[in-house]
Amino acid sequence: MKIEQQIMAAAQAAVKALYGQDVPEKMVQMQKTRSEFEGNLTLVVFPFVKMAKKSPEQTGQELGEYLVANCDAVSKFNVVKGFLNLSISDEAWLSLLTDIDKDEHYGERPADESSPLVMIEYSSPNTNKPLHLGHVRNNLLGWSLAQIMEANGNKVVKTNIVNDRGIHICKSMLAWLKWGNGETPESSGKKGDHLIGDYYVAFDKHYREEIKELVAQGMDEEKAKQEAPLIKEAHEMLVKWEQNDPEVRALWEKMNNWVYAGFDETYKKMGVAFDKIYYESQTYLKGKAKVEEGLAKGLFERHEDNSVWADLTNEGLDQKLLLRSDGTSVYMTQDIGTAEMRFQDYPIDKMIYVVGNEQNYHFQVLSILLDRLGFKWGKELVHFSYGMVELPNGKMKSREGTVVDADDLMALMVEDAYKTSMELGKFDDMTEEERREIARIVGMGALKYFILKVDARKNMLFNPEESIDFNGNTGPFIQYTYARIRSILRKAANHNSQFSILNSQLSEKEIELIQKMSEYGAAVEQAGKDYSPSGIANYCYELTKVFNQFYHDFSILNEPDEQKKAVRLMLAKNVAKILKNGMALLGIEVPERM
């Protein structure tokens, strides 16, 4: 039993014995003792003052005496106003350490047959350009959230919806036909997604020139944007695509396959994957059918121009377009179709969409529409809304070719990790192959940690230099501490302790370390409730700091007392285990040496 649970049960028994009252568990409020007071855990006395008919101090004194006499975990106490500060016995801490040591995934709960099924959608790329920095944040958040939900005892399905149709796709296709000269990823040596992205940028460049020319001839700019020959051709191509024109469809498939091969490479480098990928080209027709079905049931209304709308004024919102007058679908229709397909594929209990905060209104509307259409998780769907990522030099625009490419960013991070490690002399006794692998782990760890430690709802500034620091709240700092512990454990491999650690005496720093490790389960649970990878990142940083303070003050390998050495080795081993498991929830690897 956890120490807190032991004390809570004993506190309930104390109130019953002393004041004749049965109190529910939620009335027993426990917290970590503040650093300026002596003790490890604090019981809030105020809820019991009326029952005791005594002052908070007297009530605290009586409860403290009862707990010392009747609860093995409590060794002594002190009362500060209405707070009862409890010092936990060394035996209780060591017993807890032994429990942590026995459980390879301490603090995490495995799923079972009765676990709810949570589906998480993330990534959602367009097939007209490579993944960029914004996608990096999206993918890292989605993957980490999936690991956290699993660690909280849920079954999880990770999905992606690929935006593979629409005018933007036709722009790349048209530009390739006009200026591509049959170029392929093989002939150019470029990844497929990069190649197609270049043609998207090329389209925009030529399109702007056409607009400029028409304006120079006296046309108003808005009209010029619609009348430019390139955009008209792109629209014609889209109509042909919708009509299943074999040539357009063949080109579309060929170019999309280049892009998917490129995406797969990027996802692999990033360390993310999906259980199921959906494509808007397959879901939009389902969405149209679902809207027509809703129309027949009187859930939606058709306007005079043949467009279909949902009236959301009763929900305090406005009217929402679902089908245009020409019968073509909008994003909302596609999302309804995707939901329909997913619901047929999986018995979903909860649906989480990882999408940027510019789509907050969209998901508010989608939730209402799915609920109207009878999806049981519609009302409770979660929009995991996150802020934008910017670099020190400003925002990104993909059609102007000024985006921060995900592949370039990852390569830069790995190269920076290599250079920094070489400069710090961390690679001195390693082969080149080992150096490159550790640079990959550290560079990617730096990138992921820097992005995930920030509250997802906030906009953030990504600073590559800051993220690769081996000190402070960074991935490399935690990775280096893990590698240092693994080195200690390798050196101690022959240490064969016959001692029972349960008779040892603990220092305050050792107790602080066990207490911090014991909080891992609560951190995992809270991160699941809040959908918050940053909670796990910050817990790992806190645990790393507490370990380093302990390691600064106490020797492990040179401790002459074998019993103390055994305790410290067990402490180190379990700090490493929890750091490895915690970082894995963020999708971050930890190196065995560094």
mmCIF file of C-alpha atoms in Angstrom, residues 20-347:
data_model
loop_
_atom_site.group_PDB
_atom_site.id
_atom_site.type_symbol
_atom_site.label_atom_id
_atom_site.label_comp_id
_atom_site.label_asym_id
_atom_site.label_seq_id
_atom_site.Cartn_x
_atom_site.Cartn_y
_atom_site.Cartn_z
ATOM 1 C CA GLY A 20 -16.664 9.064 17.106
ATOM 2 C CA GLN A 21 -17.166 10.252 13.512
ATOM 3 C CA ASP A 22 -16.950 8.356 10.216
ATOM 4 C CA VAL A 23 -15.315 10.584 7.622
ATOM 5 C CA PRO A 24 -15.089 9.926 3.849
ATOM 6 C CA GLU A 25 -11.659 9.634 2.234
ATOM 7 C CA LYS A 26 -12.112 12.889 0.282
ATOM 8 C CA MET A 27 -12.257 14.789 3.589
ATOM 9 C CA VAL A 28 -8.717 13.666 4.429
ATOM 10 C CA GLN A 29 -6.525 16.201 2.643
ATOM 11 C CA MET A 30 -2.825 15.354 2.283
ATOM 12 C CA GLN A 31 -0.060 17.353 0.673
ATOM 13 C CA LYS A 32 3.713 17.387 0.482
ATOM 14 C CA THR A 33 5.190 19.232 3.494
ATOM 15 C CA ARG A 34 6.519 22.664 2.568
ATOM 16 C CA SER A 35 10.319 22.805 2.499
ATOM 17 C CA GLU A 36 10.572 25.291 5.411
ATOM 18 C CA PHE A 37 8.925 22.831 7.829
ATOM 19 C CA GLU A 38 10.112 19.501 9.187
ATOM 20 C CA GLY A 39 8.233 16.503 7.792
ATOM 21 C CA ASN A 40 7.415 14.718 4.524
ATOM 22 C CA LEU A 41 3.603 14.774 4.333
ATOM 23 C CA THR A 42 1.117 17.232 5.805
ATOM 24 C CA LEU A 43 -2.425 16.456 6.946
ATOM 25 C CA VAL A 44 -4.849 19.410 6.858
ATOM 26 C CA VAL A 45 -6.555 19.498 10.264
ATOM 27 C CA PHE A 46 -9.278 22.125 9.660
ATOM 28 C CA PRO A 47 -11.990 19.681 8.419
ATOM 29 C CA PHE A 48 -11.933 17.880 11.821
ATOM 30 C CA VAL A 49 -11.908 20.907 14.169
ATOM 31 C CA LYS A 50 -15.715 21.023 14.551
ATOM 32 C CA MET A 51 -15.876 17.302 15.379
ATOM 33 C CA ALA A 52 -13.089 17.647 17.953
ATOM 34 C CA LYS A 53 -14.640 20.818 19.473
ATOM 35 C CA LYS A 54 -11.042 21.964 20.053
ATOM 36 C CA SER A 55 -8.607 24.433 18.516
ATOM 37 C CA PRO A 56 -6.779 23.438 15.290
ATOM 38 C CA GLU A 57 -3.519 23.076 17.264
ATOM 39 C CA GLN A 58 -5.072 20.768 19.909
ATOM 40 C CA THR A 59 -6.848 18.708 17.225
ATOM 41 C CA GLY A 60 -3.559 18.361 15.299
ATOM 42 C CA GLN A 61 -1.734 17.309 18.486
ATOM 43 C CA GLU A 62 -4.277 14.567 19.252
ATOM 44 C CA LEU A 63 -4.318 13.248 15.681
ATOM 45 C CA GLY A 64 -0.483 13.288 15.555
ATOM 46 C CA GLU A 65 -0.188 11.297 18.803
ATOM 47 C CA TYR A 66 -2.719 8.735 17.539
ATOM 48 C CA LEU A 67 -0.875 8.306 14.199
ATOM 49 C CA VAL A 68 2.563 7.831 15.828
ATOM 50 C CA ALA A 69 1.069 5.197 18.151
ATOM 51 C CA ASN A 70 -1.047 3.377 15.534
ATOM 52 C CA CYS A 71 0.534 3.842 12.089
ATOM 53 C CA ASP A 72 3.935 2.245 11.410
ATOM 54 C CA ALA A 73 4.632 4.683 8.588
ATOM 55 C CA VAL A 74 4.635 7.751 10.920
ATOM 56 C CA SER A 75 7.715 8.228 13.118
ATOM 57 C CA LYS A 76 7.084 11.733 14.523
ATOM 58 C CA PHE A 77 5.043 14.882 13.947
ATOM 59 C CA ASN A 78 4.802 18.625 14.546
ATOM 60 C CA VAL A 79 1.807 20.950 14.376
ATOM 61 C CA VAL A 80 1.860 24.357 12.698
ATOM 62 C CA LYS A 81 -1.530 26.053 13.188
ATOM 63 C CA GLY A 82 -4.062 23.819 11.359
ATOM 64 C CA PHE A 83 -1.439 21.673 9.642
ATOM 65 C CA LEU A 84 -0.101 18.383 10.973
ATOM 66 C CA ASN A 85 3.377 17.732 9.505
ATOM 67 C CA LEU A 86 4.257 14.030 9.561
ATOM 68 C CA SER A 87 7.735 12.527 9.352
ATOM 69 C CA ILE A 88 7.669 9.135 7.646
ATOM 70 C CA SER A 89 9.762 6.294 9.091
ATOM 71 C CA ASP A 90 12.836 5.006 7.218
ATOM 72 C CA GLU A 91 11.238 1.532 7.178
ATOM 73 C CA ALA A 92 8.205 2.865 5.311
ATOM 74 C CA TRP A 93 10.386 4.660 2.731
ATOM 75 C CA LEU A 94 12.570 1.578 2.194
ATOM 76 C CA SER A 95 9.520 -0.639 1.861
ATOM 77 C CA LEU A 96 8.208 1.770 -0.802
ATOM 78 C CA LEU A 97 11.595 1.717 -2.588
ATOM 79 C CA THR A 98 11.427 -2.098 -2.651
ATOM 80 C CA ASP A 99 7.923 -1.925 -4.179
ATOM 81 C CA ILE A 100 9.143 0.540 -6.851
ATOM 82 C CA ASP A 101 12.094 -1.755 -7.583
ATOM 83 C CA LYS A 102 9.853 -4.797 -8.160
ATOM 84 C CA ASP A 103 7.643 -3.081 -10.758
ATOM 85 C CA GLU A 104 9.276 -2.516 -14.172
ATOM 86 C CA HIS A 105 6.524 -0.012 -15.085
ATOM 87 C CA TYR A 106 5.921 1.499 -11.659
ATOM 88 C CA GLY A 107 3.301 4.263 -11.788
ATOM 89 C CA GLU A 108 1.775 3.125 -15.112
ATOM 90 C CA ARG A 109 -1.393 1.055 -15.602
ATOM 91 C CA PRO A 110 -1.734 -1.527 -18.377
ATOM 92 C CA ALA A 111 -4.961 -1.725 -20.411
ATOM 93 C CA ASP A 112 -7.243 -4.751 -20.073
ATOM 94 C CA GLU A 113 -10.323 -6.115 -21.856
ATOM 95 C CA SER A 114 -12.650 -3.602 -20.186
ATOM 96 C CA SER A 115 -10.428 -0.561 -20.912
ATOM 97 C CA PRO A 116 -12.014 2.252 -22.959
ATOM 98 C CA LEU A 117 -10.826 2.732 -26.540
ATOM 99 C CA VAL A 118 -9.381 6.172 -27.209
ATOM 100 C CA MET A 119 -8.716 7.234 -30.784
ATOM 101 C CA ILE A 120 -6.178 10.017 -31.318
ATOM 102 C CA GLU A 121 -5.880 11.838 -34.642
ATOM 103 C CA TYR A 122 -2.705 13.755 -35.339
ATOM 104 C CA SER A 123 -0.395 14.867 -38.170
ATOM 105 C CA SER A 124 -3.058 15.651 -40.861
ATOM 106 C CA PRO A 125 -0.630 16.648 -43.631
ATOM 107 C CA ASN A 126 -1.408 18.005 -47.114
ATOM 108 C CA THR A 127 0.104 16.113 -50.047
ATOM 109 C CA ASN A 128 1.304 19.288 -51.752
ATOM 110 C CA LYS A 129 4.239 19.993 -49.420
ATOM 111 C CA PRO A 130 6.651 18.384 -46.958
ATOM 112 C CA LEU A 131 6.080 18.395 -43.187
ATOM 113 C CA HIS A 132 7.238 21.571 -41.429
ATOM 114 C CA LEU A 133 7.931 22.804 -37.883
ATOM 115 C CA GLY A 134 4.196 23.127 -37.104
ATOM 116 C CA HIS A 135 3.732 19.472 -38.084
ATOM 117 C CA VAL A 136 6.645 18.543 -35.826
ATOM 118 C CA ARG A 137 4.842 19.964 -32.793
ATOM 119 C CA ASN A 138 1.590 18.278 -33.875
ATOM 120 C CA ASN A 139 3.186 14.830 -34.375
ATOM 121 C CA LEU A 140 5.191 14.954 -31.161
ATOM 122 C CA LEU A 141 2.137 15.999 -29.138
ATOM 123 C CA GLY A 142 -0.066 13.325 -30.754
ATOM 124 C CA TRP A 143 2.436 10.506 -30.273
ATOM 125 C CA SER A 144 3.195 11.497 -26.663
ATOM 126 C CA LEU A 145 -0.491 11.841 -25.834
ATOM 127 C CA ALA A 146 -1.069 8.303 -27.160
ATOM 128 C CA GLN A 147 1.703 6.919 -24.885
ATOM 129 C CA ILE A 148 0.303 8.814 -21.883
ATOM 130 C CA MET A 149 -3.250 7.570 -22.491
ATOM 131 C CA GLU A 150 -1.916 3.993 -22.729
ATOM 132 C CA ALA A 151 0.034 4.437 -19.480
ATOM 133 C CA ASN A 152 -3.296 5.406 -17.883
ATOM 134 C CA GLY A 153 -4.873 2.056 -18.775
ATOM 135 C CA ASN A 154 -6.599 2.976 -22.064
ATOM 136 C CA LYS A 155 -6.563 1.096 -25.338
ATOM 137 C CA VAL A 156 -5.346 3.562 -27.973
ATOM 138 C CA VAL A 157 -5.672 3.759 -31.761
ATOM 139 C CA LYS A 158 -3.424 6.327 -33.453
ATOM 140 C CA THR A 159 -4.843 7.720 -36.702
ATOM 141 C CA ASN A 160 -3.884 10.192 -39.376
ATOM 142 C CA ILE A 161 -6.129 11.931 -41.924
ATOM 143 C CA VAL A 162 -4.274 12.896 -45.093
ATOM 144 C CA ASN A 163 -5.575 15.894 -47.029
ATOM 145 C CA ASP A 164 -4.953 14.429 -50.489
ATOM 146 C CA ARG A 165 -7.537 16.291 -52.590
ATOM 147 C CA GLY A 166 -8.465 19.885 -53.398
ATOM 148 C CA ILE A 167 -7.236 22.912 -55.299
ATOM 149 C CA HIS A 168 -3.862 23.042 -53.498
ATOM 150 C CA ILE A 169 -3.014 19.523 -54.735
ATOM 151 C CA CYS A 170 -3.972 20.523 -58.295
ATOM 152 C CA LYS A 171 -1.618 23.525 -58.120
ATOM 153 C CA SER A 172 1.407 21.236 -57.569
ATOM 154 C CA MET A 173 0.200 18.818 -60.260
ATOM 155 C CA LEU A 174 -0.289 21.570 -62.823
ATOM 156 C CA ALA A 175 3.107 23.156 -62.067
ATOM 157 C CA TRP A 176 4.805 19.758 -62.494
ATOM 158 C CA LEU A 177 3.067 19.226 -65.857
ATOM 159 C CA LYS A 178 4.139 22.676 -67.072
ATOM 160 C CA TRP A 179 7.700 22.943 -65.759
ATOM 161 C CA GLY A 180 8.631 19.488 -64.488
ATOM 162 C CA ASN A 181 10.101 17.953 -67.654
ATOM 163 C CA GLY A 182 9.218 14.520 -66.225
ATOM 164 C CA GLU A 183 11.339 15.070 -63.106
ATOM 165 C CA THR A 184 11.011 12.304 -60.455
ATOM 166 C CA PRO A 185 12.400 11.801 -56.942
ATOM 167 C CA GLU A 186 14.927 9.326 -58.457
ATOM 168 C CA SER A 187 16.076 11.649 -61.269
ATOM 169 C CA SER A 188 16.336 14.684 -58.985
ATOM 170 C CA GLY A 189 17.711 12.937 -55.875
ATOM 171 C CA LYS A 190 15.034 14.726 -53.822
ATOM 172 C CA LYS A 191 12.555 13.213 -51.389
ATOM 173 C CA GLY A 192 9.117 13.030 -53.049
ATOM 174 C CA ASP A 193 7.419 15.425 -50.623
ATOM 175 C CA HIS A 194 10.184 18.016 -51.169
ATOM 176 C CA LEU A 195 9.954 17.673 -54.940
ATOM 177 C CA ILE A 196 6.183 18.267 -54.938
ATOM 178 C CA GLY A 197 6.587 21.142 -52.448
ATOM 179 C CA ASP A 198 8.954 22.845 -54.884
ATOM 180 C CA TYR A 199 6.253 22.745 -57.590
ATOM 181 C CA TYR A 200 3.698 24.204 -55.173
ATOM 182 C CA VAL A 201 6.075 27.134 -54.612
ATOM 183 C CA ALA A 202 6.683 27.372 -58.382
ATOM 184 C CA PHE A 203 2.930 27.578 -59.047
ATOM 185 C CA ASP A 204 2.618 30.448 -56.579
ATOM 186 C CA LYS A 205 5.529 32.346 -58.145
ATOM 187 C CA HIS A 206 4.085 32.127 -61.695
ATOM 188 C CA TYR A 207 0.556 32.840 -60.438
ATOM 189 C CA ARG A 208 1.727 36.049 -58.727
ATOM 190 C CA GLU A 209 3.435 37.159 -61.937
ATOM 191 C CA GLU A 210 0.189 36.627 -63.859
ATOM 192 C CA ILE A 211 -1.775 38.641 -61.296
ATOM 193 C CA LYS A 212 0.805 41.450 -61.473
ATOM 194 C CA GLU A 213 0.535 41.504 -65.278
ATOM 195 C CA LEU A 214 -3.294 41.661 -65.220
ATOM 196 C CA VAL A 215 -3.215 44.472 -62.637
ATOM 197 C CA ALA A 216 -0.731 46.371 -64.831
ATOM 198 C CA GLN A 217 -3.277 46.040 -67.659
ATOM 199 C CA GLY A 218 -5.839 47.824 -65.444
ATOM 200 C CA MET A 219 -7.677 44.895 -63.805
ATOM 201 C CA ASP A 220 -8.576 45.138 -60.127
ATOM 202 C CA GLU A 221 -6.426 42.796 -57.960
ATOM 203 C CA GLU A 222 -9.272 40.650 -56.592
ATOM 204 C CA LYS A 223 -10.605 40.043 -60.112
ATOM 205 C CA ALA A 224 -7.054 39.340 -61.361
ATOM 206 C CA LYS A 225 -6.683 36.582 -58.731
ATOM 207 C CA GLN A 226 -9.767 34.851 -60.180
ATOM 208 C CA GLU A 227 -9.023 35.535 -63.863
ATOM 209 C CA ALA A 228 -5.333 34.529 -63.940
ATOM 210 C CA PRO A 229 -5.000 31.663 -66.469
ATOM 211 C CA LEU A 230 -3.105 29.414 -64.021
ATOM 212 C CA ILE A 231 -5.786 29.414 -61.347
ATOM 213 C CA LYS A 232 -8.469 28.759 -63.956
ATOM 214 C CA GLU A 233 -6.491 25.765 -65.233
ATOM 215 C CA ALA A 234 -6.061 24.464 -61.669
ATOM 216 C CA HIS A 235 -9.840 24.692 -61.118
ATOM 217 C CA GLU A 236 -10.478 22.853 -64.386
ATOM 218 C CA MET A 237 -8.115 20.121 -63.219
ATOM 219 C CA LEU A 238 -9.995 19.858 -59.902
ATOM 220 C CA VAL A 239 -13.297 19.418 -61.762
ATOM 221 C CA LYS A 240 -11.702 16.675 -63.887
ATOM 222 C CA TRP A 241 -10.411 14.993 -60.719
ATOM 223 C CA GLU A 242 -13.918 15.064 -59.218
ATOM 224 C CA GLN A 243 -15.244 13.536 -62.476
ATOM 225 C CA ASN A 244 -12.680 10.705 -62.214
ATOM 226 C CA ASP A 245 -10.778 11.755 -65.363
ATOM 227 C CA PRO A 246 -8.322 8.829 -65.866
ATOM 228 C CA GLU A 247 -5.310 10.996 -66.855
ATOM 229 C CA VAL A 248 -5.718 13.431 -63.970
ATOM 230 C CA ARG A 249 -6.318 10.588 -61.515
ATOM 231 C CA ALA A 250 -3.223 8.683 -62.729
ATOM 232 C CA LEU A 251 -1.023 11.775 -62.301
ATOM 233 C CA TRP A 252 -2.575 12.450 -58.875
ATOM 234 C CA GLU A 253 -1.814 8.889 -57.729
ATOM 235 C CA LYS A 254 1.745 8.972 -59.033
ATOM 236 C CA MET A 255 2.590 12.277 -57.352
ATOM 237 C CA ASN A 256 0.826 11.370 -54.092
ATOM 238 C CA ASN A 257 2.814 8.125 -53.881
ATOM 239 C CA TRP A 258 6.032 10.129 -54.133
ATOM 240 C CA VAL A 259 4.832 12.278 -51.270
ATOM 241 C CA TYR A 260 3.805 9.307 -49.075
ATOM 242 C CA ALA A 261 7.245 7.732 -49.469
ATOM 243 C CA GLY A 262 8.743 11.050 -48.338
ATOM 244 C CA PHE A 263 6.356 11.363 -45.379
ATOM 245 C CA ASP A 264 7.162 7.814 -44.250
ATOM 246 C CA GLU A 265 10.854 8.665 -44.105
ATOM 247 C CA THR A 266 10.143 11.790 -42.040
ATOM 248 C CA TYR A 267 7.815 9.974 -39.642
ATOM 249 C CA LYS A 268 10.425 7.257 -39.126
ATOM 250 C CA LYS A 269 13.125 9.817 -38.271
ATOM 251 C CA MET A 270 10.699 11.552 -35.928
ATOM 252 C CA GLY A 271 9.848 8.263 -34.213
ATOM 253 C CA VAL A 272 6.077 8.436 -34.773
ATOM 254 C CA ALA A 273 3.662 6.031 -36.459
ATOM 255 C CA PHE A 274 -0.059 5.336 -36.971
ATOM 256 C CA ASP A 275 -2.337 2.329 -36.591
ATOM 257 C CA LYS A 276 -4.618 3.513 -39.388
ATOM 258 C CA ILE A 277 -4.385 6.213 -42.066
ATOM 259 C CA TYR A 278 -7.511 7.750 -43.608
ATOM 260 C CA TYR A 279 -7.560 9.785 -46.843
ATOM 261 C CA GLU A 280 -9.927 12.680 -47.533
ATOM 262 C CA SER A 281 -10.328 11.453 -51.116
ATOM 263 C CA GLN A 282 -12.097 8.430 -49.591
ATOM 264 C CA THR A 283 -13.981 10.184 -46.787
ATOM 265 C CA TYR A 284 -15.496 13.246 -48.466
ATOM 266 C CA LEU A 285 -18.153 11.227 -50.345
ATOM 267 C CA LYS A 286 -19.112 9.482 -47.088
ATOM 268 C CA GLY A 287 -19.466 12.942 -45.554
ATOM 269 C CA LYS A 288 -21.747 14.110 -48.367
ATOM 270 C CA ALA A 289 -23.930 11.003 -47.908
ATOM 271 C CA LYS A 290 -24.091 11.602 -44.133
ATOM 272 C CA VAL A 291 -25.131 15.232 -44.693
ATOM 273 C CA GLU A 292 -27.845 14.135 -47.160
ATOM 274 C CA GLU A 293 -29.045 11.633 -44.536
ATOM 275 C CA GLY A 294 -29.166 14.441 -41.929
ATOM 276 C CA LEU A 295 -31.058 16.606 -44.427
ATOM 277 C CA ALA A 296 -33.680 13.879 -44.912
ATOM 278 C CA LYS A 297 -34.119 13.660 -41.120
ATOM 279 C CA GLY A 298 -34.654 17.422 -40.868
ATOM 280 C CA LEU A 299 -31.376 18.019 -39.024
ATOM 281 C CA PHE A 300 -30.071 20.385 -41.734
ATOM 282 C CA GLU A 301 -31.681 22.685 -44.305
ATOM 283 C CA ARG A 302 -31.242 23.313 -48.028
ATOM 284 C CA HIS A 303 -31.195 26.936 -49.216
ATOM 285 C CA GLU A 304 -32.567 28.262 -52.512
ATOM 286 C CA ASP A 305 -29.181 28.091 -54.235
ATOM 287 C CA ASN A 306 -29.057 24.333 -53.425
ATOM 288 C CA SER A 307 -26.419 24.717 -50.667
ATOM 289 C CA VAL A 308 -26.923 22.768 -47.393
ATOM 290 C CA TRP A 309 -26.556 24.406 -43.968
ATOM 291 C CA ALA A 310 -26.746 23.519 -40.272
ATOM 292 C CA ASP A 311 -28.543 26.068 -38.109
ATOM 293 C CA LEU A 312 -26.600 26.329 -34.835
ATOM 294 C CA THR A 313 -28.250 29.491 -33.488
ATOM 295 C CA ASN A 314 -29.863 27.519 -30.621
ATOM 296 C CA GLU A 315 -26.345 26.582 -29.481
ATOM 297 C CA GLY A 316 -25.298 30.236 -29.516
ATOM 298 C CA LEU A 317 -23.420 29.890 -32.825
ATOM 299 C CA ASP A 318 -24.283 30.839 -36.416
ATOM 300 C CA GLN A 319 -25.263 28.951 -39.584
ATOM 301 C CA LYS A 320 -22.662 26.507 -40.881
ATOM 302 C CA LEU A 321 -22.219 25.576 -44.556
ATOM 303 C CA LEU A 322 -22.029 21.780 -45.143
ATOM 304 C CA LEU A 323 -22.397 21.476 -48.941
ATOM 305 C CA ARG A 324 -21.786 24.247 -51.479
ATOM 306 C CA SER A 325 -24.446 25.108 -54.072
ATOM 307 C CA ASP A 326 -22.570 23.064 -56.698
ATOM 308 C CA GLY A 327 -22.708 20.029 -54.366
ATOM 309 C CA THR A 328 -18.996 20.061 -53.445
ATOM 310 C CA SER A 329 -18.011 19.396 -49.855
ATOM 311 C CA VAL A 330 -16.226 21.592 -47.299
ATOM 312 C CA TYR A 331 -13.788 20.539 -44.545
ATOM 313 C CA MET A 332 -16.633 20.021 -42.096
ATOM 314 C CA THR A 333 -18.324 17.528 -44.486
ATOM 315 C CA GLN A 334 -15.056 15.625 -44.818
ATOM 316 C CA ASP A 335 -14.637 15.450 -41.036
ATOM 317 C CA ILE A 336 -18.153 14.038 -40.703
ATOM 318 C CA GLY A 337 -17.328 11.401 -43.356
ATOM 319 C CA THR A 338 -14.061 10.496 -41.616
ATOM 320 C CA ALA A 339 -15.920 10.150 -38.301
ATOM 321 C CA GLU A 340 -18.435 7.821 -39.967
ATOM 322 C CA MET A 341 -15.663 5.593 -41.358
ATOM 323 C CA ARG A 342 -13.799 5.484 -38.054
ATOM 324 C CA PHE A 343 -16.944 4.642 -36.125
ATOM 325 C CA GLN A 344 -17.540 1.714 -38.481
ATOM 326 C CA ASP A 345 -13.926 0.544 -38.062
ATOM 327 C CA TYR A 346 -13.565 0.852 -34.268
ATOM 328 C CA PRO A 347 -15.797 0.872 -31.149
#
